[in-house]
PDB file of C-alpha atoms in Angstrom:
ATOM      1  CA  UNK A1056      22.773  13.446  68.347  1.00  0.00           C
ATOM      2  CA  UNK A1057      23.281  16.021  65.666  1.00  0.00           C
ATOM      3  CA  UNK A1058      20.121  17.110  63.898  1.00  0.00           C
ATOM      4  CA  UNK A1059      19.788  15.937  60.318  1.00  0.00           C
ATOM      5  CA  UNK A1060      19.289  18.829  57.907  1.00  0.00           C
ATOM      6  CA  UNK A1061      17.900  17.959  54.478  1.00  0.00           C
ATOM      7  CA  UNK A1062      18.739  19.976  51.351  1.00  0.00           C
ATOM      8  CA  UNK A1063      15.229  21.447  51.470  1.00  0.00           C
ATOM      9  CA  UNK A1064      15.820  22.567  55.087  1.00  0.00           C
ATOM     10  CA  UNK A1065      19.134  24.109  54.094  1.00  0.00           C
ATOM     11  CA  UNK A1066      17.539  26.009  51.220  1.00  0.00           C
ATOM     12  CA  UNK A1067      14.722  27.251  53.459  1.00  0.00           C
ATOM     13  CA  UNK A1068      17.084  28.420  56.228  1.00  0.00           C
ATOM     14  CA  UNK A1069      19.485  29.998  53.739  1.00  0.00           C
ATOM     15  CA  UNK A1070      16.667  31.874  51.956  1.00  0.00           C
ATOM     16  CA  UNK A1071      15.174  32.995  55.275  1.00  0.00           C
ATOM     17  CA  UNK A1072      18.333  34.054  57.088  1.00  0.00           C
ATOM     18  CA  UNK A1073      20.766  35.296  54.435  1.00  0.00           C
ATOM     19  CA  UNK A1074      19.437  38.881  54.544  1.00  0.00           C
ATOM     20  CA  UNK A1075      20.168  39.303  58.218  1.00  0.00           C
ATOM     21  CA  UNK A1076      23.482  40.949  59.115  1.00  0.00           C
ATOM     22  CA  UNK A1077      26.123  38.722  60.682  1.00  0.00           C
ATOM     23  CA  UNK A1078      25.931  40.275  64.183  1.00  0.00           C
ATOM     24  CA  UNK A1079      22.189  39.587  64.279  1.00  0.00           C
ATOM     25  CA  UNK A1080      22.775  36.034  63.021  1.00  0.00           C
ATOM     26  CA  UNK A1081      25.310  35.485  65.819  1.00  0.00           C
ATOM     27  CA  UNK A1082      22.720  36.467  68.435  1.00  0.00           C
ATOM     28  CA  UNK A1083      20.224  33.862  67.192  1.00  0.00           C
ATOM     29  CA  UNK A1084      20.287  30.389  68.642  1.00  0.00           C
ATOM     30  CA  UNK A1085      20.640  28.219  65.567  1.00  0.00           C
ATOM     31  CA  UNK A1086      21.598  24.592  65.135  1.00  0.00           C
ATOM     32  CA  UNK A1087      24.402  25.697  62.790  1.00  0.00           C
ATOM     33  CA  UNK A1088      26.812  28.603  62.704  1.00  0.00           C
ATOM     34  CA  UNK A1089      26.027  31.806  60.776  1.00  0.00           C
ATOM     35  CA  UNK A1090      28.913  31.078  58.358  1.00  0.00           C
ATOM     36  CA  UNK A1091      27.298  27.736  57.557  1.00  0.00           C
ATOM     37  CA  UNK A1092      23.990  29.443  56.750  1.00  0.00           C
ATOM     38  CA  UNK A1093      25.780  31.918  54.474  1.00  0.00           C
ATOM     39  CA  UNK A1094      27.729  29.079  52.811  1.00  0.00           C
ATOM     40  CA  UNK A1095      24.466  27.239  52.242  1.00  0.00           C
ATOM     41  CA  UNK A1096      23.036  30.355  50.615  1.00  0.00           C
ATOM     42  CA  UNK A1097      26.103  30.799  48.389  1.00  0.00           C
ATOM     43  CA  UNK A1098      25.925  27.128  47.332  1.00  0.00           C
ATOM     44  CA  UNK A1099      22.194  27.394  46.728  1.00  0.00           C
ATOM     45  CA  UNK A1100      22.626  30.492  44.548  1.00  0.00           C
ATOM     46  CA  UNK A1101      25.577  28.954  42.688  1.00  0.00           C
ATOM     47  CA  UNK A1102      23.540  25.832  41.861  1.00  0.00           C
ATOM     48  CA  UNK A1103      20.535  27.905  40.891  1.00  0.00           C
ATOM     49  CA  UNK A1104      22.541  30.024  38.451  1.00  0.00           C
ATOM     50  CA  UNK A1105      24.360  26.959  37.132  1.00  0.00           C
ATOM     51  CA  UNK A1106      21.032  25.213  36.471  1.00  0.00           C
ATOM     52  CA  UNK A1107      19.594  28.304  34.808  1.00  0.00           C
ATOM     53  CA  UNK A1108      22.595  28.774  32.534  1.00  0.00           C
ATOM     54  CA  UNK A1109      22.907  25.076  31.631  1.00  0.00           C
ATOM     55  CA  UNK A1110      21.570  24.148  28.225  1.00  0.00           C
ATOM     56  CA  UNK A1111      18.355  22.265  28.310  1.00  0.00           C
ATOM     57  CA  UNK A1112      19.512  19.735  25.716  1.00  0.00           C
ATOM     58  CA  UNK A1113      22.947  18.330  25.280  1.00  0.00           C
ATOM     59  CA  UNK A1114      24.722  18.573  21.949  1.00  0.00           C
ATOM     60  CA  UNK A1115      24.152  20.836  19.014  1.00  0.00           C
ATOM     61  CA  UNK A1116      20.806  22.495  18.498  1.00  0.00           C
ATOM     62  CA  UNK A1117      18.707  20.756  15.847  1.00  0.00           C
ATOM     63  CA  UNK A1118      18.625  22.082  12.282  1.00  0.00           C
ATOM     64  CA  UNK A1119      15.431  23.876  11.319  1.00  0.00           C
ATOM     65  CA  UNK A1120      12.943  21.839   9.346  1.00  0.00           C
ATOM     66  CA  UNK A1121      12.866  24.451   6.591  1.00  0.00           C
ATOM     67  CA  UNK A1122      16.618  24.026   6.042  1.00  0.00           C
ATOM     68  CA  UNK A1123      16.262  20.228   6.057  1.00  0.00           C
ATOM     69  CA  UNK A1124      13.461  20.471   3.504  1.00  0.00           C
ATOM     70  CA  UNK A1125      15.599  22.743   1.315  1.00  0.00           C
ATOM     71  CA  UNK A1126      18.577  20.364   1.476  1.00  0.00           C
ATOM     72  CA  UNK A1127      16.366  17.407   0.539  1.00  0.00           C
ATOM     73  CA  UNK A1128      14.757  19.343  -2.295  1.00  0.00           C
ATOM     74  CA  UNK A1129      18.125  20.363  -3.732  1.00  0.00           C
ATOM     75  CA  UNK A1130      19.327  16.753  -3.534  1.00  0.00           C
ATOM     76  CA  UNK A1131      16.169  15.419  -5.224  1.00  0.00           C
ATOM     77  CA  UNK A1132      16.082  17.978  -8.021  1.00  0.00           C
ATOM     78  CA  UNK A1133      19.841  17.832  -8.717  1.00  0.00           C
ATOM     79  CA  UNK A1134      20.804  14.190  -8.532  1.00  0.00           C
ATOM     80  CA  UNK A1135      24.444  14.863  -9.437  1.00  0.00           C
ATOM     81  CA  UNK A1136      25.027  17.361  -6.625  1.00  0.00           C
ATOM     82  CA  UNK A1137      26.925  16.082  -3.626  1.00  0.00           C
ATOM     83  CA  UNK A1138      26.759  17.398  -0.089  1.00  0.00           C
ATOM     84  CA  UNK A1139      29.577  19.876  -0.761  1.00  0.00           C
ATOM     85  CA  UNK A1140      27.804  21.378  -3.770  1.00  0.00           C
ATOM     86  CA  UNK A1141      24.548  21.617  -1.807  1.00  0.00           C
ATOM     87  CA  UNK A1142      26.481  23.273   1.035  1.00  0.00           C
ATOM     88  CA  UNK A1143      27.901  25.786  -1.452  1.00  0.00           C
ATOM     89  CA  UNK A1144      24.457  26.594  -2.835  1.00  0.00           C
ATOM     90  CA  UNK A1145      23.131  27.109   0.704  1.00  0.00           C
ATOM     91  CA  UNK A1146      26.062  29.448   1.419  1.00  0.00           C
ATOM     92  CA  UNK A1147      25.193  31.465  -1.700  1.00  0.00           C
ATOM     93  CA  UNK A1148      21.653  31.765  -0.327  1.00  0.00           C
ATOM     94  CA  UNK A1149      23.059  33.016   2.994  1.00  0.00           C
ATOM     95  CA  UNK A1150      22.236  29.876   4.978  1.00  0.00           C
ATOM     96  CA  UNK A1151      25.111  28.957   7.268  1.00  0.00           C
ATOM     97  CA  UNK A1152      25.279  25.202   7.685  1.00  0.00           C
ATOM     98  CA  UNK A1153      28.344  22.983   7.935  1.00  0.00           C
ATOM     99  CA  UNK A1154      29.017  20.532   5.099  1.00  0.00           C
ATOM    100  CA  UNK A1155      28.917  17.682   7.616  1.00  0.00           C
ATOM    101  CA  UNK A1156      25.413  18.776   8.628  1.00  0.00           C
ATOM    102  CA  UNK A1157      24.246  18.574   5.013  1.00  0.00           C
ATOM    103  CA  UNK A1158      25.824  15.111   4.793  1.00  0.00           C
ATOM    104  CA  UNK A1159      24.032  14.026   7.999  1.00  0.00           C
ATOM    105  CA  UNK A1160      20.668  15.280   6.692  1.00  0.00           C
ATOM    106  CA  UNK A1161      21.096  13.338   3.449  1.00  0.00           C
ATOM    107  CA  UNK A1162      22.227  10.203   5.283  1.00  0.00           C
ATOM    108  CA  UNK A1163      19.377  10.404   7.798  1.00  0.00           C
ATOM    109  CA  UNK A1164      16.824  10.512   4.968  1.00  0.00           C
ATOM    110  CA  UNK A1165      18.390   7.598   3.078  1.00  0.00           C
ATOM    111  CA  UNK A1166      19.775   9.611   0.180  1.00  0.00           C
ATOM    112  CA  UNK A1167      22.884   7.939  -1.196  1.00  0.00           C
ATOM    113  CA  UNK A1168      26.123   9.811  -1.901  1.00  0.00           C
ATOM    114  CA  UNK A1169      26.483  11.193  -5.422  1.00  0.00           C
ATOM    115  CA  UNK A1170      28.481   8.343  -7.011  1.00  0.00           C
ATOM    116  CA  UNK A1171      25.819   5.808  -5.988  1.00  0.00           C
ATOM    117  CA  UNK A1172      22.909   8.179  -6.543  1.00  0.00           C
ATOM    118  CA  UNK A1173      24.131   9.266  -9.968  1.00  0.00           C
ATOM    119  CA  UNK A1174      24.829   5.746 -11.196  1.00  0.00           C
ATOM    120  CA  UNK A1175      22.522   4.464 -13.815  1.00  0.00           C
ATOM    121  CA  UNK A1176      22.032   0.831 -14.614  1.00  0.00           C
ATOM    122  CA  UNK A1177      22.640  -0.398 -18.132  1.00  0.00           C
ATOM    123  CA  UNK A1178      18.944  -1.167 -18.576  1.00  0.00           C
ATOM    124  CA  UNK A1179      17.963   2.338 -17.439  1.00  0.00           C
ATOM    125  CA  UNK A1180      20.514   3.861 -19.806  1.00  0.00           C
ATOM    126  CA  UNK A1181      19.160   1.824 -22.716  1.00  0.00           C
ATOM    127  CA  UNK A1182      15.581   2.833 -21.881  1.00  0.00           C
ATOM    128  CA  UNK A1183      16.462   6.513 -21.741  1.00  0.00           C
ATOM    129  CA  UNK A1184      18.530   6.433 -24.940  1.00  0.00           C
ATOM    130  CA  UNK A1185      16.499   3.860 -26.903  1.00  0.00           C
ATOM    131  CA  UNK A1186      15.141   6.410 -29.370  1.00  0.00           C
ATOM    132  CA  UNK A1187      18.686   7.179 -30.537  1.00  0.00           C
ATOM    133  CA  UNK A1188      20.232   3.689 -30.461  1.00  0.00           C
ATOM    134  CA  UNK A1189      20.447   1.561 -33.572  1.00  0.00           C
ATOM    135  CA  UNK A1190      22.104  -1.829 -33.850  1.00  0.00           C
ATOM    136  CA  UNK A1191      23.260  -3.031 -37.255  1.00  0.00           C
ATOM    137  CA  UNK A1192      24.481  -6.354 -38.489  1.00  0.00           C
ATOM    138  CA  UNK A1193      25.120  -8.467 -41.587  1.00  0.00           C
ATOM    139  CA  UNK A1194      23.600 -11.851 -41.992  1.00  0.00           C
ATOM    140  CA  UNK A1195      23.540 -14.261 -44.877  1.00  0.00           C
ATOM    141  CA  UNK A1196      20.481 -15.514 -46.673  1.00  0.00           C
ATOM    142  CA  UNK A1197      20.381 -18.314 -49.211  1.00  0.00           C
ATOM    143  CA  UNK A1198      17.995 -17.784 -52.104  1.00  0.00           C
ATOM    144  CA  UNK A1199      15.899 -20.486 -53.781  1.00  0.00           C
ATOM    145  CA  UNK A1200      18.447 -20.857 -56.576  1.00  0.00           C
ATOM    146  CA  UNK A1201      21.310 -21.405 -54.008  1.00  0.00           C
ATOM    147  CA  UNK A1202      22.960 -17.991 -54.213  1.00  0.00           C
ATOM    148  CA  UNK A1203      24.222 -16.466 -50.951  1.00  0.00           C
ATOM    149  CA  UNK A1204      23.280 -12.849 -50.285  1.00  0.00           C
ATOM    150  CA  UNK A1205      24.684 -10.612 -47.584  1.00  0.00           C
ATOM    151  CA  UNK A1206      21.873  -8.663 -45.933  1.00  0.00           C
ATOM    152  CA  UNK A1207      22.499  -5.403 -44.056  1.00  0.00           C
ATOM    153  CA  UNK A1208      19.860  -4.923 -41.322  1.00  0.00           C
ATOM    154  CA  UNK A1209      19.260  -2.362 -38.562  1.00  0.00           C
ATOM    155  CA  UNK A1210      17.080  -2.677 -35.453  1.00  0.00           C
ATOM    156  CA  UNK A1211      15.633   0.405 -33.722  1.00  0.00           C
ATOM    157  CA  UNK A1212      15.727  -0.150 -29.971  1.00  0.00           C
ATOM    158  CA  UNK A1213      12.886   2.277 -29.241  1.00  0.00           C
ATOM    159  CA  UNK A1214      10.195   0.317 -31.094  1.00  0.00           C
ATOM    160  CA  UNK A1215      12.142  -2.910 -31.881  1.00  0.00           C
ATOM    161  CA  UNK A1216      11.502  -2.465 -35.582  1.00  0.00           C
ATOM    162  CA  UNK A1217      13.895  -4.231 -37.953  1.00  0.00           C
ATOM    163  CA  UNK A1218      14.743  -2.486 -41.194  1.00  0.00           C
ATOM    164  CA  UNK A1219      16.471  -4.254 -44.074  1.00  0.00           C
ATOM    165  CA  UNK A1220      18.735  -1.664 -45.658  1.00  0.00           C
ATOM    166  CA  UNK A1221      19.971  -3.775 -48.545  1.00  0.00           C
ATOM    167  CA  UNK A1222      21.218  -7.101 -49.840  1.00  0.00           C
ATOM    168  CA  UNK A1223      24.152  -7.819 -52.128  1.00  0.00           C
ATOM    169  CA  UNK A1224      26.313 -10.668 -53.313  1.00  0.00           C
ATOM    170  CA  UNK A1225      29.567  -8.707 -52.834  1.00  0.00           C
ATOM    171  CA  UNK A1226      29.382  -6.118 -49.990  1.00  0.00           C
ATOM    172  CA  UNK A1227      31.957  -3.335 -50.188  1.00  0.00           C
ATOM    173  CA  UNK A1228      32.687  -0.362 -47.968  1.00  0.00           C
ATOM    174  CA  UNK A1229      31.100   2.021 -50.438  1.00  0.00           C
ATOM    175  CA  UNK A1230      27.944  -0.110 -50.660  1.00  0.00           C
ATOM    176  CA  UNK A1231      27.596  -0.340 -46.845  1.00  0.00           C
ATOM    177  CA  UNK A1232      28.137   3.424 -46.457  1.00  0.00           C
ATOM    178  CA  UNK A1233      25.524   4.200 -49.077  1.00  0.00           C
ATOM    179  CA  UNK A1234      23.029   1.729 -47.533  1.00  0.00           C
ATOM    180  CA  UNK A1235      23.481   3.338 -44.106  1.00  0.00           C
ATOM    181  CA  UNK A1236      22.943   6.817 -45.588  1.00  0.00           C
ATOM    182  CA  UNK A1237      19.791   5.709 -47.340  1.00  0.00           C
TER     183      UNK A1237
END
């Protein structure tokens, strides 16, 4: 039977015998030929160098946490900036990151794209602009003697205060303009 040589045996014999010159190897009584020992050594060295030069992780290297924090901060503080604008600002700062990387960072942290992030609900818009919004309307009121008056009223959305600007029997454009100015 042929002897069974394990990979560990091959590595040991190759490391032990590869330094010897070929004529000396030929004089030794080995279970394999000298060329086989040298081939084992070449294969061993090739695998060793291949393992050493192989990357430890597959794929792209991860982005530094400081860059991720900066991207998230820019997105939080500038809600109308998209990933391309953030990428441009990083480029101005000298940070080289692909736009797709910025997009991935935002997506991974649950930050919506700009159109969804920048959208404001109607209720939120009214709350933010309530101090400047007035609603006006005419309504009729019947007096005790049966006369009909047209009342011009305004409501302030900020404090929900109703202001009666005037009442008249015959409203005209000039009267309404003057009541609004007052």
